[in-house]
């Protein structure tokens, strides 16, 4: 089984974000592997160890993506493709999906594993759109996976009314949720080995495509402005005798907020 | 004139509040409206769908649509969108919507925006406002295509009283089943429980409750209030709570009138799922817990002590009302 895993480098959401003049203040920002993509990498690595799968990752983004690719090597991924092209600077999901389609078509993969969503976009679209472009079956929000045979896998998806059990015929695309596994921490030995491993660098031309063909000339949507979140204000906080403060708060809920 | 197709949200035969909310918004921006309803045994919902403000009802009613499968559902939405000539296709916020909307967008070659808070039309120019970066900032996004597929966050729009549409049913032919992604079964949780997504009050339990006994204690509070009962990810990962009870960025986004966070620290991923609530009450023994930064009312204390008092005081108040 050949697996393609998609990995994006995103801003570290745990740090404070600032907006100035409609743009994000880049100063002081740090970048990390998208959390959900670490779960995708872990899923691929487990399929390598338990089912002999061959693992490749692709990351689309600026020049410094190599550090997260090496981190994924240290987590068990064997091959890495880095797509970097200035035309992709303002790419939306649909454009990324077109580029991923080219990467997919240049290999012959049985399974594409993406993260459920990117922490910078909060979108959750790219893998699903990719599957449509490829005409492949797709299950999103996967929380468990089991290999049936060379052509079939069984996945559990967290749905609206419960856990949906779906049998997928390969090739297929899945997106994984953080609850599918606990991503391993890269070990020293893995980190050392990863330093020496080759990364396949590609731009759109090397992928046999162009900005025009992937839609980068005319994005379907574009971010025109960032704004600060309307953050909530802290309200009243009560400390002291539990009986007293709780009674007070219930009174406020009933008579001030009028919500009970 | 803009043409809005709203994808009806139906769970266990019941029409959810997102449908009238989205139809109200569509009417408010002066669009003509249609709704597409997909499922099994749903035809009886037609009067309600019209009453909610739609002037055409596209109905895909087929036993094969009993179990949710994204492929066939997307095919029905695309069919309805093409017949109606929709420029805007709106979904309410749900896990199913998130799976279907990008498919519909890809098939219609439309732009796709998930988790939107607002939408505006300026002539033909469509713009949306949405949170990004785990809700830490907002984005204004310009749509460059004629068509937009959007998933609207819970609580973004309000249903207007007194609107109604007309009954005009168009039956859709049943879609082909997705044989390459066969849905075998859906393991549902205890039915009859109040749906988190449209509960007026939501009580959520976090790691502070420790174990099953703690969870049962907090559940008692939820029951007293006829509230939806949710949880942080910690309790889902711990195996105590079902996946579809998780509130947060990767779970349910809720916006009830009252949200009670019991023993929840208030990590940004949790806040992303509940900070749209009207009133927030937090109980936490750590006065520095970040949940207090968003709570309208905070009780610093041990939940094992506070929850029974809460229950008692609420009973007293209810008895007086
Ligand atoms: C990509 C990603 C997505 C995520 N998505 C989600 C999501 O959708 N939803 C979500 O909830 N989390 C999500 N998380 C996890 C999130 O970061 C936190 O780890 C999680 O919310 C913590 O849950 P908690 O508040 O219950 O536990 P903790 O953070 O452990 O907090 C427990 C709290 O209980 C308090 N406490 C302890 N004992 C008592 C007591 N006796 N009485 C009162 N208070 C007590 C403590 O002071 C503490 O504040 C996500 C994380 C990542 C990386
Ligand atoms: N630039 C990118 N490079 C590699 N993978 C990506 C990229 N953008 C999105 N993806 C993948 O698609 C998933 C969903 O992204 P999004 O649709 O932006 O939420 C991510 O978790 C990644 O696995």
XYZ file of C-alpha atoms and ligand atoms in Angstrom:
657
model
C 0.000 0.000 0.000
C 1.357 3.403 -0.972
C 0.325 6.304 1.200
C 0.486 10.024 0.512
C 0.173 12.216 3.594
C -0.360 15.964 3.371
C 1.322 18.236 5.886
C 0.997 21.975 6.258
C 3.123 24.392 8.218
C 0.912 26.725 10.225
C 1.239 29.508 12.778
C 1.431 28.339 16.353
C -2.089 29.011 17.578
C -1.067 28.899 21.226
C 0.738 32.228 20.860
C -1.031 35.571 20.838
C -2.178 36.915 17.497
C -2.224 40.573 16.662
C -3.833 42.334 13.775
C -2.714 45.661 12.390
C -4.116 47.498 9.390
C -6.044 44.454 8.259
C -3.044 42.144 8.340
C -1.585 39.698 10.825
C 1.445 40.976 12.676
C 4.098 38.434 11.712
C 6.559 39.635 14.298
C 6.927 37.080 17.070
C 4.925 34.429 15.275
C 6.150 30.893 15.259
C 5.338 28.123 12.876
C 4.659 24.475 13.593
C 3.301 21.347 11.951
C -0.488 21.510 11.733
C -1.774 19.455 14.684
C -4.171 17.334 12.637
C -1.406 16.595 10.128
C 0.681 15.091 12.901
C -2.177 12.649 13.378
C -2.129 11.962 9.635
C 1.614 11.292 9.823
C 1.136 9.018 12.824
C -1.592 7.106 10.976
C 0.729 6.627 7.990
C 3.643 5.552 10.186
C 1.490 2.963 11.925
C 0.354 1.603 8.560
C 4.020 1.339 7.580
C 4.920 -0.547 10.737
C 1.874 -2.800 10.892
C 0.976 -3.287 7.243
C 4.190 -2.648 5.348
C 2.872 0.515 3.715
C 5.202 2.867 1.848
C 4.934 6.412 3.111
C 5.359 9.734 1.317
C 4.429 13.187 2.485
C 3.823 16.369 0.586
C 3.944 19.856 1.982
C 3.128 22.945 -0.043
C 4.558 26.183 1.230
C 7.469 28.586 1.489
C 11.162 27.639 1.610
C 11.398 26.934 5.321
C 8.962 24.015 5.222
C 11.878 21.615 5.246
C 12.073 21.618 9.034
C 8.596 20.194 9.435
C 9.274 17.678 6.673
C 12.346 16.477 8.566
C 10.294 16.265 11.722
C 7.847 14.005 9.884
C 10.778 11.875 8.681
C 11.753 11.472 12.299
C 8.190 10.317 12.969
C 8.593 7.548 10.408
C 7.723 8.977 6.975
C 10.082 7.693 4.261
C 9.803 10.167 1.373
C 9.113 13.874 1.289
C 7.980 16.192 -1.469
C 8.143 19.923 -0.953
C 6.179 22.065 -3.392
C 7.228 25.687 -3.337
C 6.174 28.204 -5.944
C 5.700 31.956 -5.623
C 2.441 31.654 -7.561
C 0.932 29.805 -4.597
C 1.388 32.575 -2.074
C -2.311 33.363 -1.854
C -3.648 29.902 -2.598
C -7.053 28.841 -1.306
C -8.180 25.255 -0.651
C -9.190 24.665 -4.203
C -5.752 25.661 -5.520
C -3.946 23.526 -2.951
C -6.214 20.649 -3.931
C -5.273 21.101 -7.600
C -1.583 21.031 -6.708
C -2.091 17.950 -4.535
C -3.923 16.352 -7.447
C -0.783 16.781 -9.567
C 1.356 15.269 -6.837
C -1.033 12.343 -6.490
C -1.074 11.694 -10.211
C 2.703 11.655 -10.402
C 2.882 8.767 -7.942
C 0.557 5.848 -7.728
C -0.912 6.054 -4.296
C -3.564 3.882 -2.709
C -4.471 6.160 0.150
C -4.229 9.892 0.776
C -4.337 10.931 4.420
C -4.929 14.605 5.181
C -5.579 16.377 8.444
C -9.182 17.214 9.241
C -8.375 20.889 9.024
C -5.524 23.338 9.009
C -5.152 25.374 12.186
C -4.561 28.575 10.232
C -7.568 28.293 7.921
C -9.973 26.325 10.148
C -11.472 25.221 6.846
C -11.492 21.448 6.574
C -11.925 21.405 2.825
C -8.724 20.592 1.028
C -8.786 16.789 1.276
C -12.451 16.571 0.376
C -12.033 18.814 -2.673
C -8.961 16.812 -3.695
C -11.030 13.610 -3.592
C -13.645 15.221 -5.843
C -10.994 16.329 -8.329
C -9.547 12.821 -8.345
C -12.937 11.113 -8.449
C -12.001 9.069 -5.389
C -14.149 8.004 -2.446
C -13.572 10.081 0.665
C -14.371 9.987 4.354
C -13.625 12.991 6.538
C -13.240 13.289 10.308
C -11.900 9.760 10.692
C -11.267 8.580 14.259
C -10.254 4.947 13.629
C -8.894 2.907 10.739
C -8.529 -0.781 10.060
C -7.028 -2.454 6.989
C -9.278 -5.166 5.561
C -7.155 -6.196 2.554
C -5.073 -4.624 -0.223
C -8.099 -2.924 -1.676
C -10.261 -2.132 1.329
C -10.095 -0.279 4.598
C -12.714 0.236 7.259
C -12.893 3.628 8.942
C -14.901 5.130 11.763
C -16.081 8.662 11.295
C -17.382 10.886 14.045
C -20.702 12.050 12.628
C -23.673 14.002 13.859
C -25.657 11.189 15.383
C -22.873 8.809 16.278
C -19.914 6.927 14.893
C -20.328 6.054 11.235
C -18.649 2.849 10.098
C -17.623 3.078 6.456
C -15.951 0.544 4.188
C -13.750 2.252 1.621
C -12.461 0.818 -1.627
C -8.944 2.022 -2.384
C -7.638 4.279 -3.758
C -9.326 6.708 -1.416
C -8.851 9.926 0.529
C -9.432 10.279 4.256
C -9.064 13.195 6.643
C -8.234 12.371 10.239
C -9.288 13.938 13.500
C -6.958 14.462 16.455
C -8.641 11.648 18.342
C -7.481 8.936 15.910
C -4.147 8.547 17.712
C -1.479 10.142 19.855
C 1.299 11.372 17.535
C 4.710 10.085 18.614
C 7.449 12.478 19.610
C 10.439 12.218 17.291
C 13.382 10.499 19.010
C 16.997 11.684 18.875
C 18.080 8.874 16.558
C 15.242 9.628 14.158
C 16.073 13.324 14.189
C 19.722 12.612 13.338
C 18.789 10.299 10.468
C 16.187 12.754 9.172
C 18.849 15.422 8.736
C 20.533 13.409 6.017
C 17.429 12.400 4.118
C 16.618 13.823 0.734
C 13.637 16.079 0.168
C 12.241 16.249 -3.355
C 11.888 19.927 -4.172
C 9.346 20.882 -6.811
C 7.721 23.944 -8.257
C 4.632 24.017 -10.459
C 6.672 23.548 -13.636
C 8.419 20.496 -12.186
C 4.970 19.104 -11.413
C 4.092 19.543 -15.057
C 1.585 22.266 -14.392
C 1.254 26.046 -14.228
C -0.260 28.790 -12.113
C -3.013 29.078 -14.671
C -3.870 25.370 -14.615
C -4.110 25.130 -10.822
C -6.210 28.281 -10.707
C -3.603 30.370 -8.906
C -4.126 33.181 -11.415
C -7.743 33.528 -10.417
C -8.391 32.235 -6.912
C -12.035 31.445 -6.153
C -11.731 33.309 -2.892
C -9.216 35.578 -1.246
C -8.703 36.944 2.216
C -8.909 40.697 1.973
C -8.636 41.596 5.604
C -7.856 40.194 9.017
C -9.696 41.591 12.008
C -9.304 41.151 15.719
C -11.729 38.662 17.224
C -14.561 40.162 19.195
C -13.252 38.680 22.385
C -15.545 38.352 25.347
C -14.984 40.354 28.461
C -14.399 38.589 31.724
C -17.451 39.017 33.907
C -17.910 38.642 37.637
C -15.832 36.039 39.439
C -16.774 34.909 42.914
C -14.518 33.373 45.527
C -15.275 32.380 49.062
C -17.871 30.296 50.814
C -19.242 27.849 48.224
C -22.837 27.964 49.459
C -22.903 31.717 49.551
C -21.292 32.456 46.195
C -23.216 29.729 44.401
C -26.530 31.052 45.684
C -25.466 34.527 44.579
C -24.598 33.344 41.073
C -27.856 31.410 40.670
C -29.709 34.551 41.697
C -27.798 36.523 39.051
C -28.518 33.896 36.391
C -32.211 34.118 37.173
C -32.657 37.822 37.842
C -29.822 39.638 36.077
C -29.072 37.491 33.035
C -32.565 35.969 33.053
C -31.365 32.712 31.528
C -32.851 30.187 33.943
C -31.490 38.747 -7.683
C -29.481 36.336 -5.602
C -30.867 32.826 -5.344
C -30.239 31.054 -2.081
C -30.584 27.312 -1.701
C -30.634 26.248 1.932
C -29.766 22.654 2.720
C -32.307 21.594 5.334
C -30.831 20.158 8.488
C -32.896 17.171 9.539
C -31.982 14.909 12.401
C -34.032 11.873 13.262
C -36.953 13.233 11.290
C -36.890 16.641 12.973
C -36.112 19.917 11.207
C -33.358 21.752 13.049
C -33.275 25.459 13.850
C -30.539 26.266 11.335
C -33.005 25.895 8.458
C -35.405 28.741 9.407
C -32.397 30.830 10.500
C -30.706 30.542 7.119
C -33.936 31.090 5.220
C -34.597 34.224 7.278
C -31.167 35.569 6.428
C -31.718 34.769 2.747
C -34.952 36.756 2.790
C -33.312 39.590 4.681
C -30.786 40.059 1.873
C -33.615 40.040 -0.636
C -32.828 36.698 -2.223
C -35.285 34.226 -3.637
C -35.254 31.065 -1.598
C -35.407 27.328 -2.012
C -34.645 24.500 0.314
C -33.368 21.004 -0.366
C -34.345 18.260 2.066
C -32.598 14.916 1.891
C -33.391 11.765 3.820
C -35.818 8.951 4.286
C -39.476 9.583 5.168
C -39.130 13.333 5.164
C -41.864 14.405 2.778
C -44.125 15.242 5.667
C -41.754 18.124 6.467
C -42.810 20.078 3.364
C -45.320 22.395 5.101
C -42.759 23.156 7.791
C -40.077 23.847 5.155
C -42.383 26.234 3.323
C -43.449 27.798 6.600
C -39.820 28.471 7.406
C -39.552 30.742 4.399
C -38.752 28.696 1.291
C -40.638 29.125 -1.973
C -39.475 25.867 -3.548
C -38.797 22.598 -1.781
C -36.520 20.120 -3.491
C -37.147 16.781 -1.853
C -34.943 13.704 -2.075
C -36.832 11.104 -0.089
C -35.474 7.609 -0.414
C -34.880 4.654 1.929
C -31.304 4.570 0.572
C -30.741 7.951 2.229
C -31.520 6.668 5.709
C -27.852 6.392 6.721
C -25.807 9.540 6.103
C -23.343 9.202 3.241
C -21.655 12.355 1.952
C -21.501 11.351 -1.744
C -25.218 10.797 -2.374
C -26.201 13.783 -0.232
C -23.832 16.011 -2.227
C -25.332 14.677 -5.466
C -28.825 15.720 -4.304
C -27.649 19.197 -3.307
C -25.892 19.665 -6.649
C -29.002 18.497 -8.487
C -31.201 20.973 -6.607
C -28.668 23.796 -6.990
C -28.554 23.281 -10.752
C -32.332 23.104 -11.122
C -32.838 26.194 -9.000
C -29.923 28.088 -10.528
C -28.651 28.861 -7.032
C -25.872 31.389 -6.611
C -25.596 30.794 -2.869
C -25.816 27.361 -1.275
C -25.970 27.459 2.499
C -25.563 24.720 5.036
C -26.184 24.862 8.767
C -23.228 23.932 10.906
C -22.874 20.186 11.372
C -20.364 17.425 10.831
C -22.418 16.278 7.834
C -22.424 19.757 6.324
C -18.661 19.969 6.659
C -18.355 16.714 4.718
C -20.806 17.636 1.987
C -20.202 21.353 1.310
C -16.683 21.036 -0.186
C -17.925 18.267 -2.490
C -20.772 20.433 -3.721
C -18.392 23.350 -4.256
C -15.958 21.211 -6.237
C -18.743 19.835 -8.432
C -20.209 23.267 -9.112
C -16.771 24.855 -9.485
C -17.852 27.274 -6.767
C -15.936 28.899 -3.930
C -16.367 27.231 -0.561
C -16.315 28.894 2.848
C -16.841 26.971 6.054
C -17.636 28.331 9.495
C -18.899 31.676 8.328
C -20.357 34.189 10.752
C -21.735 36.617 8.260
C -22.261 37.139 4.586
C -22.853 40.281 2.582
C -23.852 41.010 -0.966
C -22.839 44.192 -2.662
C -24.366 43.968 -6.069
C -22.837 40.753 -7.370
C -19.909 40.895 -4.981
C -20.126 38.301 -2.228
C -18.115 38.636 0.954
C -18.033 36.516 4.073
C -16.722 37.012 7.577
C -15.324 33.976 9.352
C -13.061 33.148 12.259
C -9.668 31.606 11.565
C -6.537 30.494 13.398
C -8.527 28.667 16.078
C -10.882 31.621 16.424
C -8.071 33.969 17.359
C -8.795 36.347 14.493
C -11.521 37.055 11.979
C -11.126 37.093 8.211
C -13.010 39.016 5.575
C -13.033 36.888 2.470
C -13.924 38.056 -1.002
C -15.556 35.548 -3.299
C -14.449 35.742 -6.913
C -16.841 33.178 -8.349
C -20.511 33.578 -9.148
C -21.383 30.784 -6.788
C -20.558 30.296 -3.147
C -21.102 27.232 -1.010
C -21.033 28.160 2.668
C -21.336 26.428 6.009
C -22.767 28.875 8.539
C -21.751 28.731 12.183
C -24.365 27.986 14.790
C -26.072 31.109 16.082
C -24.837 33.386 13.291
C -28.319 34.304 12.075
C -31.638 34.564 13.827
C -34.941 33.264 12.577
C -37.438 36.023 11.891
C -40.941 35.599 13.223
C -43.829 35.640 10.869
C -42.178 34.863 7.560
C -43.457 32.077 5.431
C -42.995 30.814 1.925
C -45.093 28.826 -0.475
C -45.342 25.117 -1.090
C -43.874 24.148 -4.412
C -42.422 20.667 -4.260
C -39.900 19.361 -6.742
C -39.013 15.719 -6.241
C -35.418 14.790 -6.904
C -34.558 11.388 -8.268
C -32.690 9.263 -5.754
C -28.916 9.504 -6.140
C -26.663 6.557 -6.788
C -25.224 5.008 -3.669
C -21.491 5.464 -3.162
C -20.368 1.857 -3.549
C -16.765 2.805 -2.883
C -17.599 4.321 0.496
C -20.231 2.012 1.892
C -21.749 3.134 5.155
C -22.197 -0.090 7.096
C -23.802 1.234 10.248
C -24.032 4.200 12.547
C -23.368 3.516 16.198
C -25.690 5.999 17.838
C -25.522 7.139 21.411
C -28.443 7.047 23.761
C -31.336 8.558 21.857
C -33.767 10.926 23.484
C -30.958 13.034 24.836
C -31.200 16.714 24.111
C -29.277 17.683 21.014
C -26.314 19.895 21.881
C -26.564 21.861 18.673
C -29.942 23.368 19.454
C -30.216 23.129 23.210
C -31.114 26.349 24.963
C -28.799 25.491 27.819
C -25.657 23.402 27.529
C -23.820 21.992 30.530
C -20.321 20.693 29.752
C -18.044 18.645 31.912
C -14.243 18.657 31.870
C -11.320 16.790 33.328
C -11.981 18.441 36.671
C -14.811 15.940 37.169
C -12.154 13.197 37.158
C -14.194 10.046 36.603
C -17.578 8.502 35.934
C -18.961 9.526 39.325
C -17.998 13.140 38.685
C -19.542 13.025 35.233
C -22.762 11.597 36.605
C -22.887 14.399 39.145
C -22.615 17.061 36.429
C -25.068 15.162 34.214
C -27.583 15.469 37.045
C -27.299 19.243 36.808
C -27.832 19.067 33.030
C -30.898 16.880 33.535
C -32.400 19.290 36.071
C -32.084 22.105 33.552
C -33.249 19.997 30.569
C -29.927 21.026 29.106
C -27.748 19.459 26.445
C -24.850 17.620 28.056
C -21.458 18.134 26.455
C -17.819 17.822 27.355
C -14.280 18.942 26.724
C -11.973 16.833 24.639
C -10.185 15.566 27.728
C -13.253 13.590 28.791
C -13.793 12.228 25.269
C -10.170 11.102 25.042
C -10.517 9.603 28.484
C -13.262 7.395 27.081
C -15.903 8.839 29.397
C -17.920 10.790 26.859
C -18.971 10.016 23.278
C -17.241 11.814 20.414
C -20.326 13.695 19.366
C -20.586 15.265 22.816
C -17.312 17.130 22.414
C -17.644 20.885 22.330
C -14.877 22.788 20.633
C -12.960 23.416 17.509
C -12.925 19.807 16.440
C -16.277 18.989 17.956
C -19.573 20.790 18.186
C -19.825 24.555 17.910
C -22.604 25.637 20.235
C -24.183 28.999 20.936
C -26.836 28.430 23.604
C -28.440 31.042 25.810
C -26.543 29.640 28.770
C -23.347 27.587 28.696
C -22.027 26.063 31.888
C -18.391 24.946 31.864
C -17.814 22.673 34.831
C -14.212 21.677 35.546
C -13.023 22.885 32.155
C -9.808 24.919 31.920
C -10.781 26.903 28.821
C -8.166 25.917 26.235
C -8.478 27.961 23.019
C -9.780 24.904 21.156
C -12.592 24.567 23.660
C -13.352 28.301 23.605
C -13.587 28.119 19.817
C -16.657 25.956 20.257
C -18.615 27.877 22.867
C -17.583 31.499 23.059
C -20.590 32.478 20.948
C -22.866 31.524 23.850
C -25.019 34.323 25.217
C -24.140 33.800 28.873
C -21.287 31.670 30.210
C -20.992 30.286 33.703
C -17.762 28.609 34.775
C -17.006 26.510 37.810
C -13.321 25.877 38.378
C -11.184 25.516 41.453
C -8.292 27.394 39.874
C -8.951 31.156 39.990
C -6.430 31.610 37.164
C -8.170 29.189 34.790
C -8.506 30.866 31.351
C -12.203 29.947 31.226
C -12.794 32.829 33.646
C -11.590 35.248 30.964
C -14.690 34.510 28.917
C -17.180 33.688 31.661
C -19.889 36.165 32.585
C -20.202 34.455 35.956
C -17.389 32.547 37.559
C -17.494 30.392 40.638
C -14.081 29.584 42.036
C -14.559 26.344 43.877
C -14.523 22.574 43.952
C -17.144 21.311 41.542
C -17.932 18.348 43.799
C -19.053 20.859 46.387
C -20.493 23.512 44.077
C -22.598 21.383 41.702
C -24.968 19.998 44.370
C -25.478 23.531 45.716
C -26.114 24.776 42.181
C -28.757 22.098 41.761
C -30.365 22.943 45.066
C -30.422 26.705 44.426
C -31.767 26.227 40.909
C -34.567 24.044 42.306
C -35.430 26.761 44.800
C -35.555 29.431 42.103
C -37.640 27.238 39.793
C -40.084 26.551 42.597
C -40.568 30.292 43.084
C -41.012 31.067 39.369
C -5.949 20.331 17.235
C -6.612 20.317 18.562
C -7.994 20.315 18.618
C -8.641 20.305 19.859
N -10.003 20.343 19.875
C -10.642 20.427 21.066
C -12.060 20.521 21.158
O -12.767 20.491 20.150
N -12.645 20.620 22.368
C -11.911 20.648 23.536
O -12.520 20.744 24.611
N -10.587 20.527 23.484
C -9.929 20.410 22.294
N -8.568 20.277 22.285
C -7.870 20.031 23.550
C -7.621 21.290 24.378
O -6.400 21.858 23.970
C -7.530 20.918 25.882
O -6.534 19.945 26.072
C -8.834 20.393 26.481
O -9.904 21.273 26.150
C -8.700 20.280 27.987
O -9.887 19.773 28.562
P -10.263 20.155 30.068
O -10.428 21.617 30.187
O -11.422 19.296 30.449
O -9.028 19.614 30.889
P -7.837 20.424 31.685
O -7.241 21.401 30.748
O -7.047 19.380 32.285
O -8.652 21.248 32.739
C -9.284 20.724 33.854
C -9.739 21.883 34.708
O -10.485 21.396 35.810
C -10.150 22.151 36.957
N -10.425 21.303 38.119
C -9.759 20.212 38.539
N -10.364 19.674 39.609
C -11.443 20.437 39.867
C -12.461 20.392 40.853
N -12.510 19.437 41.764
N -13.411 21.356 40.828
C -13.389 22.347 39.900
N -12.445 22.422 38.946
C -11.492 21.483 38.917
C -8.695 22.499 36.802
O -8.396 23.668 37.533
C -8.591 22.708 35.297
O -8.796 24.075 34.950
C -7.891 20.278 21.051
C -6.506 20.268 20.989
C -5.863 20.294 19.764
C -4.368 20.307 19.712
N -0.280 23.895 1.864
C -0.588 22.640 2.181
N 0.355 21.664 2.123
C 0.082 20.408 2.462
N -1.121 20.006 2.908
C -2.103 20.923 2.995
C -1.899 22.270 2.633
N -3.067 22.936 2.843
C -3.956 22.046 3.322
N -3.379 20.817 3.413
C -3.990 19.599 3.947
O -5.394 19.729 3.961
C -5.898 19.675 5.298
C -7.091 20.574 5.438
O -6.735 21.916 5.218
P -7.835 23.085 5.180
O -8.803 22.715 4.117
O -7.097 24.347 4.901
O -8.480 23.077 6.542
C -4.711 19.984 6.189
O -4.848 19.369 7.455
C -3.560 19.393 5.386
O -3.439 17.990 5.617
